[in-house]
């Protein structure tokens, strides 16, 4: 099995996991009786088609994916791919294979219209005990980490951008209980047969529904149009903008490379959208 170069580049610090991947894949194939094809060229997870299913393995330090299976199980195929099986020891998932699997980004359809149909089905209330991380806890962490990184040598971006993010972190709604996806965008929505479009690769949290705006605004050609569409769905427009800035600024830091200018610019563009 040839590991995709992009995957090796992203997880080059996970040397033991990369070395173990051929064994882990073989064990999963034997356990689930899979006839594996060539891996997809994906950078964040190893994804291998096998007929009507795909085998997905996540790196140990890819903590945002820790409760991916729980989110998919909760949705149970309603607007998202179905979880077929899981192996927590190997950090492996067996998932429904989307055919033809065209990314929404690359389809000649209105991305906003498609996702606006999906969002109300995906944003469900999570009551009682659950395994999902809380947005409030993440906001507390970001409120410490982001200004600490900002205070390093030089000034990575304008103070007003940091202040906008801090205002959102510090006012997080600690009682909100909506299941939200940190990485919803047109690249994670695929053309399918069971439903016209299905969401893949969620990064779930429980908290304010406006957090879901982050991935949509980060990847938007027109952030203002997205803000208007979210408002039409009942989102607080300014809170959605705020989380677009705050979350993307938190995700603009790489432990090995420092601040990622392209992601800082995305947060700035969202802040300035009208």
JSON list of N, CA and C in Angstrom, two decimals, residues 201-239:
[
{"chain": "A", "resi": 201, "resn": "UNK", "atom": "N", "xyz": [-16.55, 13.76, 7.39]},
{"chain": "A", "resi": 201, "resn": "UNK", "atom": "CA", "xyz": [-15.41, 14.30, 8.14]},
{"chain": "A", "resi": 201, "resn": "UNK", "atom": "C", "xyz": [-15.78, 15.39, 9.16]},
{"chain": "A", "resi": 202, "resn": "UNK", "atom": "N", "xyz": [-16.78, 15.17, 10.01]},
{"chain": "A", "resi": 202, "resn": "UNK", "atom": "CA", "xyz": [-17.12, 16.19, 11.00]},
{"chain": "A", "resi": 202, "resn": "UNK", "atom": "C", "xyz": [-16.07, 16.31, 12.09]},
{"chain": "A", "resi": 203, "resn": "UNK", "atom": "N", "xyz": [-15.96, 17.53, 12.63]},
{"chain": "A", "resi": 203, "resn": "UNK", "atom": "CA", "xyz": [-15.13, 17.81, 13.80]},
{"chain": "A", "resi": 203, "resn": "UNK", "atom": "C", "xyz": [-16.08, 18.37, 14.87]},
{"chain": "A", "resi": 204, "resn": "UNK", "atom": "N", "xyz": [-16.76, 17.49, 15.62]},
{"chain": "A", "resi": 204, "resn": "UNK", "atom": "CA", "xyz": [-17.89, 17.94, 16.44]},
{"chain": "A", "resi": 204, "resn": "UNK", "atom": "C", "xyz": [-17.51, 18.59, 17.76]},
{"chain": "A", "resi": 205, "resn": "UNK", "atom": "N", "xyz": [-18.37, 19.54, 18.14]},
{"chain": "A", "resi": 205, "resn": "UNK", "atom": "CA", "xyz": [-18.39, 20.15, 19.46]},
{"chain": "A", "resi": 205, "resn": "UNK", "atom": "C", "xyz": [-19.84, 20.30, 19.86]},
{"chain": "A", "resi": 206, "resn": "UNK", "atom": "N", "xyz": [-20.08, 20.56, 21.14]},
{"chain": "A", "resi": 206, "resn": "UNK", "atom": "CA", "xyz": [-21.42, 20.91, 21.59]},
{"chain": "A", "resi": 206, "resn": "UNK", "atom": "C", "xyz": [-21.35, 22.33, 22.16]},
{"chain": "A", "resi": 207, "resn": "UNK", "atom": "N", "xyz": [-22.22, 23.19, 21.64]},
{"chain": "A", "resi": 207, "resn": "UNK", "atom": "CA", "xyz": [-22.23, 24.57, 22.09]},
{"chain": "A", "resi": 207, "resn": "UNK", "atom": "C", "xyz": [-23.10, 25.44, 21.22]},
{"chain": "A", "resi": 208, "resn": "UNK", "atom": "N", "xyz": [-22.69, 26.68, 21.00]},
{"chain": "A", "resi": 208, "resn": "UNK", "atom": "CA", "xyz": [-23.47, 27.64, 20.22]},
{"chain": "A", "resi": 208, "resn": "UNK", "atom": "C", "xyz": [-23.56, 27.23, 18.76]},
{"chain": "A", "resi": 209, "resn": "UNK", "atom": "N", "xyz": [-24.77, 27.33, 18.20]},
{"chain": "A", "resi": 209, "resn": "UNK", "atom": "CA", "xyz": [-24.95, 26.92, 16.82]},
{"chain": "A", "resi": 209, "resn": "UNK", "atom": "C", "xyz": [-24.16, 27.79, 15.85]},
{"chain": "A", "resi": 210, "resn": "UNK", "atom": "N", "xyz": [-23.88, 29.05, 16.23]},
{"chain": "A", "resi": 210, "resn": "UNK", "atom": "CA", "xyz": [-23.18, 29.96, 15.33]},
{"chain": "A", "resi": 210, "resn": "UNK", "atom": "C", "xyz": [-21.73, 29.55, 15.07]},
{"chain": "A", "resi": 211, "resn": "UNK", "atom": "N", "xyz": [-21.17, 28.66, 15.90]},
{"chain": "A", "resi": 211, "resn": "UNK", "atom": "CA", "xyz": [-19.82, 28.18, 15.65]},
{"chain": "A", "resi": 211, "resn": "UNK", "atom": "C", "xyz": [-19.74, 27.49, 14.28]},
{"chain": "A", "resi": 212, "resn": "UNK", "atom": "N", "xyz": [-20.84, 26.92, 13.82]},
{"chain": "A", "resi": 212, "resn": "UNK", "atom": "CA", "xyz": [-20.86, 26.21, 12.54]},
{"chain": "A", "resi": 212, "resn": "UNK", "atom": "C", "xyz": [-20.52, 27.13, 11.37]},
{"chain": "A", "resi": 213, "resn": "UNK", "atom": "N", "xyz": [-20.65, 28.43, 11.57]},
{"chain": "A", "resi": 213, "resn": "UNK", "atom": "CA", "xyz": [-20.32, 29.39, 10.51]},
{"chain": "A", "resi": 213, "resn": "UNK", "atom": "C", "xyz": [-18.84, 29.39, 10.17]},
{"chain": "A", "resi": 214, "resn": "UNK", "atom": "N", "xyz": [-18.00, 28.92, 11.07]},
{"chain": "A", "resi": 214, "resn": "UNK", "atom": "CA", "xyz": [-16.56, 29.09, 10.91]},
{"chain": "A", "resi": 214, "resn": "UNK", "atom": "C", "xyz": [-16.03, 28.50, 9.61]},
{"chain": "A", "resi": 215, "resn": "UNK", "atom": "N", "xyz": [-16.29, 27.22, 9.38]},
{"chain": "A", "resi": 215, "resn": "UNK", "atom": "CA", "xyz": [-15.78, 26.58, 8.16]},
{"chain": "A", "resi": 215, "resn": "UNK", "atom": "C", "xyz": [-16.41, 27.14, 6.90]},
{"chain": "A", "resi": 216, "resn": "UNK", "atom": "N", "xyz": [-17.68, 27.50, 6.99]},
{"chain": "A", "resi": 216, "resn": "UNK", "atom": "CA", "xyz": [-18.38, 28.05, 5.83]},
{"chain": "A", "resi": 216, "resn": "UNK", "atom": "C", "xyz": [-17.80, 29.41, 5.44]},
{"chain": "A", "resi": 217, "resn": "UNK", "atom": "N", "xyz": [-17.55, 30.27, 6.43]},
{"chain": "A", "resi": 217, "resn": "UNK", "atom": "CA", "xyz": [-17.00, 31.59, 6.15]},
{"chain": "A", "resi": 217, "resn": "UNK", "atom": "C", "xyz": [-15.52, 31.51, 5.75]},
{"chain": "A", "resi": 218, "resn": "UNK", "atom": "N", "xyz": [-14.81, 30.58, 6.34]},
{"chain": "A", "resi": 218, "resn": "UNK", "atom": "CA", "xyz": [-13.38, 30.43, 6.04]},
{"chain": "A", "resi": 218, "resn": "UNK", "atom": "C", "xyz": [-13.17, 30.11, 4.56]},
{"chain": "A", "resi": 219, "resn": "UNK", "atom": "N", "xyz": [-14.06, 29.35, 4.00]},
{"chain": "A", "resi": 219, "resn": "UNK", "atom": "CA", "xyz": [-13.89, 28.89, 2.63]},
{"chain": "A", "resi": 219, "resn": "UNK", "atom": "C", "xyz": [-14.80, 29.61, 1.63]},
{"chain": "A", "resi": 220, "resn": "UNK", "atom": "N", "xyz": [-15.42, 30.70, 2.06]},
{"chain": "A", "resi": 220, "resn": "UNK", "atom": "CA", "xyz": [-16.41, 31.38, 1.22]},
{"chain": "A", "resi": 220, "resn": "UNK", "atom": "C", "xyz": [-15.76, 32.34, 0.23]},
{"chain": "A", "resi": 221, "resn": "UNK", "atom": "N", "xyz": [-16.30, 32.37, -0.98]},
{"chain": "A", "resi": 221, "resn": "UNK", "atom": "CA", "xyz": [-15.91, 33.40, -1.93]},
{"chain": "A", "resi": 221, "resn": "UNK", "atom": "C", "xyz": [-16.55, 34.73, -1.54]},
{"chain": "A", "resi": 222, "resn": "UNK", "atom": "N", "xyz": [-17.71, 34.67, -0.91]},
{"chain": "A", "resi": 222, "resn": "UNK", "atom": "CA", "xyz": [-18.44, 35.87, -0.52]},
{"chain": "A", "resi": 222, "resn": "UNK", "atom": "C", "xyz": [-18.97, 35.66, 0.89]},
{"chain": "A", "resi": 223, "resn": "UNK", "atom": "N", "xyz": [-18.18, 36.10, 1.89]},
{"chain": "A", "resi": 223, "resn": "UNK", "atom": "CA", "xyz": [-18.56, 35.89, 3.28]},
{"chain": "A", "resi": 223, "resn": "UNK", "atom": "C", "xyz": [-19.85, 36.62, 3.62]},
{"chain": "A", "resi": 224, "resn": "UNK", "atom": "N", "xyz": [-20.09, 37.76, 3.02]},
{"chain": "A", "resi": 224, "resn": "UNK", "atom": "CA", "xyz": [-21.31, 38.52, 3.31]},
{"chain": "A", "resi": 224, "resn": "UNK", "atom": "C", "xyz": [-22.55, 37.74, 2.89]},
{"chain": "A", "resi": 225, "resn": "UNK", "atom": "N", "xyz": [-22.48, 37.09, 1.75]},
{"chain": "A", "resi": 225, "resn": "UNK", "atom": "CA", "xyz": [-23.62, 36.30, 1.28]},
{"chain": "A", "resi": 225, "resn": "UNK", "atom": "C", "xyz": [-23.89, 35.13, 2.23]},
{"chain": "A", "resi": 226, "resn": "UNK", "atom": "N", "xyz": [-22.82, 34.52, 2.73]},
{"chain": "A", "resi": 226, "resn": "UNK", "atom": "CA", "xyz": [-23.00, 33.43, 3.69]},
{"chain": "A", "resi": 226, "resn": "UNK", "atom": "C", "xyz": [-23.62, 33.94, 4.99]},
{"chain": "A", "resi": 227, "resn": "UNK", "atom": "N", "xyz": [-23.17, 35.09, 5.46]},
{"chain": "A", "resi": 227, "resn": "UNK", "atom": "CA", "xyz": [-23.74, 35.65, 6.68]},
{"chain": "A", "resi": 227, "resn": "UNK", "atom": "C", "xyz": [-25.23, 35.92, 6.51]},
{"chain": "A", "resi": 228, "resn": "UNK", "atom": "N", "xyz": [-25.61, 36.42, 5.35]},
{"chain": "A", "resi": 228, "resn": "UNK", "atom": "CA", "xyz": [-27.04, 36.66, 5.08]},
{"chain": "A", "resi": 228, "resn": "UNK", "atom": "C", "xyz": [-27.81, 35.34, 5.07]},
{"chain": "A", "resi": 229, "resn": "UNK", "atom": "N", "xyz": [-27.25, 34.31, 4.45]},
{"chain": "A", "resi": 229, "resn": "UNK", "atom": "CA", "xyz": [-27.93, 33.02, 4.36]},
{"chain": "A", "resi": 229, "resn": "UNK", "atom": "C", "xyz": [-28.09, 32.39, 5.74]},
{"chain": "A", "resi": 230, "resn": "UNK", "atom": "N", "xyz": [-27.07, 32.51, 6.58]},
{"chain": "A", "resi": 230, "resn": "UNK", "atom": "CA", "xyz": [-27.16, 31.97, 7.93]},
{"chain": "A", "resi": 230, "resn": "UNK", "atom": "C", "xyz": [-28.21, 32.72, 8.75]},
{"chain": "A", "resi": 231, "resn": "UNK", "atom": "N", "xyz": [-28.27, 34.02, 8.56]},
{"chain": "A", "resi": 231, "resn": "UNK", "atom": "CA", "xyz": [-29.30, 34.81, 9.25]},
{"chain": "A", "resi": 231, "resn": "UNK", "atom": "C", "xyz": [-30.70, 34.35, 8.83]},
{"chain": "A", "resi": 232, "resn": "UNK", "atom": "N", "xyz": [-30.86, 34.01, 7.55]},
{"chain": "A", "resi": 232, "resn": "UNK", "atom": "CA", "xyz": [-32.15, 33.51, 7.07]},
{"chain": "A", "resi": 232, "resn": "UNK", "atom": "C", "xyz": [-32.51, 32.18, 7.72]},
{"chain": "A", "resi": 233, "resn": "UNK", "atom": "N", "xyz": [-31.50, 31.44, 8.16]},
{"chain": "A", "resi": 233, "resn": "UNK", "atom": "CA", "xyz": [-31.74, 30.16, 8.84]},
{"chain": "A", "resi": 233, "resn": "UNK", "atom": "C", "xyz": [-31.94, 30.34, 10.35]},
{"chain": "A", "resi": 234, "resn": "UNK", "atom": "N", "xyz": [-31.92, 31.58, 10.82]},
{"chain": "A", "resi": 234, "resn": "UNK", "atom": "CA", "xyz": [-32.15, 31.84, 12.23]},
{"chain": "A", "resi": 234, "resn": "UNK", "atom": "C", "xyz": [-30.89, 32.02, 13.05]},
{"chain": "A", "resi": 235, "resn": "UNK", "atom": "N", "xyz": [-29.73, 32.05, 12.42]},
{"chain": "A", "resi": 235, "resn": "UNK", "atom": "CA", "xyz": [-28.49, 32.31, 13.14]},
{"chain": "A", "resi": 235, "resn": "UNK", "atom": "C", "xyz": [-28.41, 33.79, 13.50]},
{"chain": "A", "resi": 236, "resn": "UNK", "atom": "N", "xyz": [-27.77, 34.09, 14.61]},
{"chain": "A", "resi": 236, "resn": "UNK", "atom": "CA", "xyz": [-27.43, 35.47, 14.94]},
{"chain": "A", "resi": 236, "resn": "UNK", "atom": "C", "xyz": [-26.27, 35.88, 14.01]},
{"chain": "A", "resi": 237, "resn": "UNK", "atom": "N", "xyz": [-26.53, 36.83, 13.13]},
{"chain": "A", "resi": 237, "resn": "UNK", "atom": "CA", "xyz": [-25.56, 37.17, 12.08]},
{"chain": "A", "resi": 237, "resn": "UNK", "atom": "C", "xyz": [-24.23, 37.63, 12.67]},
{"chain": "A", "resi": 238, "resn": "UNK", "atom": "N", "xyz": [-24.26, 38.50, 13.66]},
{"chain": "A", "resi": 238, "resn": "UNK", "atom": "CA", "xyz": [-23.02, 39.03, 14.22]},
{"chain": "A", "resi": 238, "resn": "UNK", "atom": "C", "xyz": [-22.29, 37.99, 15.06]},
{"chain": "A", "resi": 239, "resn": "UNK", "atom": "N", "xyz": [-23.05, 37.12, 15.71]},
{"chain": "A", "resi": 239, "resn": "UNK", "atom": "CA", "xyz": [-22.40, 36.05, 16.47]},
{"chain": "A", "resi": 239, "resn": "UNK", "atom": "C", "xyz": [-21.73, 35.06, 15.52]}
]
